[in-house]
Amino acid sequence: MIVLSSAAHSHVNQERLRPENALYKANQAALLTSHLLILSFPHCFSLLHCLLVWWEPPWVAISSKIFDITWGDQRAKILNGGKLLTLSLDKDSGSGFRSKNEYLFGRIDMQIKLVSGNSAGTVTTFYLSSQGSTHDEIDFEFLGNVTGEPYIMHTNVFSQGKGNKEQQFHLWFDPTKAFHTYSIVWNQQRIIFLVDNIPIRVFHNSESIGVPFPTKQPMRIYSSLWNADDWATQGGLVKTDWTQAPFTASYRNFNANACVWSPGSSCTSASPNSVQDSSWQAQALDASGRNRLRWVQQKYMIYNYCTDLKRFPQGIPAECKRSRFL
């Protein structure tokens, strides 16, 4: 064995750090790239996170083989061979679609561009739901606003027919200018809401303390565009301006990496069915994910049922006693 003296170690390290050394140049380039990415995307917390933000699932076309137009007559249209689906709203009716398949756990992604201009009174939705009075539901709802004012992104979770678990956010971008990816990860441990792969909310399974959690009912994917000017914008004070109709929301690039349910199927976190990969089964937030969640909730959350003491004078719901950042 050859043992280097401390002086020799110092000489070797100096050689490695000389500017003309290839390793030094590579390290500096990587650091510069990371720095530029983080400066360019202020919601990035690391180079790894920037790369995760850019990650996209394996998109599939939106087609009549996957979705049924459920209402609205010709106001819902599948265009360009499934590259685009549009929903429209006019004074007579809105429109909507749903998935043919039912799912029990998985990750669902959809790219959406919301109604532009004066969208006050309109609601665009993307959600999972079962049926019946004790249904389960996982919601994204986008509440329109007057021109120049931000959308409100409304999230909620229902289990066994019980909801009242609202969190609302403004977005850090204009959701009407381009498509953005809205995702739901649903496994037996938690539900994660993501926007452009950034976690904005986590709802944990707290059945152990008596809080219902959706684990047994398969759900379909639904989307709709409808008029709700009795409550959607400023509590119903601002009504829909029908001179701006038709209002149109656009959808593209759908992905369901999920367990497709059928009678007799086994959809548990240990037995996936018809999925590309099973990473969603135990998906949770790492330290970087928790930092991103804090960033969103501290800067962009505008309502959290867990802090609404007027609504819950007898005490906040049991699940709220757990840190929302875990």
PDB file of C-alpha atoms in Angstrom, residues 40 74-76 80 99 121-122 152 166 178 192 203 212 258 260 307:
ATOM      1  CA  SER A  40     -35.147  30.609 -13.664  1.00  0.00           C
ATOM      2  CA  GLN A  74     -72.171  19.253 -29.065  1.00  0.00           C
ATOM      3  CA  ARG A  75     -70.592  21.479 -26.422  1.00  0.00           C
ATOM      4  CA  ALA A  76     -68.079  18.728 -25.624  1.00  0.00           C
ATOM      5  CA  ASN A  80     -57.526  16.392 -33.770  1.00  0.00           C
ATOM      6  CA  SER A  99     -63.942   7.823 -17.984  1.00  0.00           C
ATOM      7  CA  GLY A 121     -69.390  32.522 -12.400  1.00  0.00           C
ATOM      8  CA  THR A 122     -67.908  29.522 -14.206  1.00  0.00           C
ATOM      9  CA  ILE A 152     -59.321  30.027  -7.137  1.00  0.00           C
ATOM     10  CA  GLU A 166     -61.737  22.199   1.618  1.00  0.00           C
ATOM     11  CA  ALA A 178     -51.045  27.486 -21.435  1.00  0.00           C
ATOM     12  CA  ILE A 192     -51.555  13.821  -2.941  1.00  0.00           C
ATOM     13  CA  PHE A 203     -54.645  14.179   2.815  1.00  0.00           C
ATOM     14  CA  PRO A 212     -63.176   8.036   6.896  1.00  0.00           C
ATOM     15  CA  ALA A 258     -53.878   3.085 -11.894  1.00  0.00           C
ATOM     16  CA  VAL A 260     -58.561  -0.626 -13.334  1.00  0.00           C
ATOM     17  CA  THR A 307     -57.717  26.635  10.624  1.00  0.00           C
TER      18      THR A 307
END
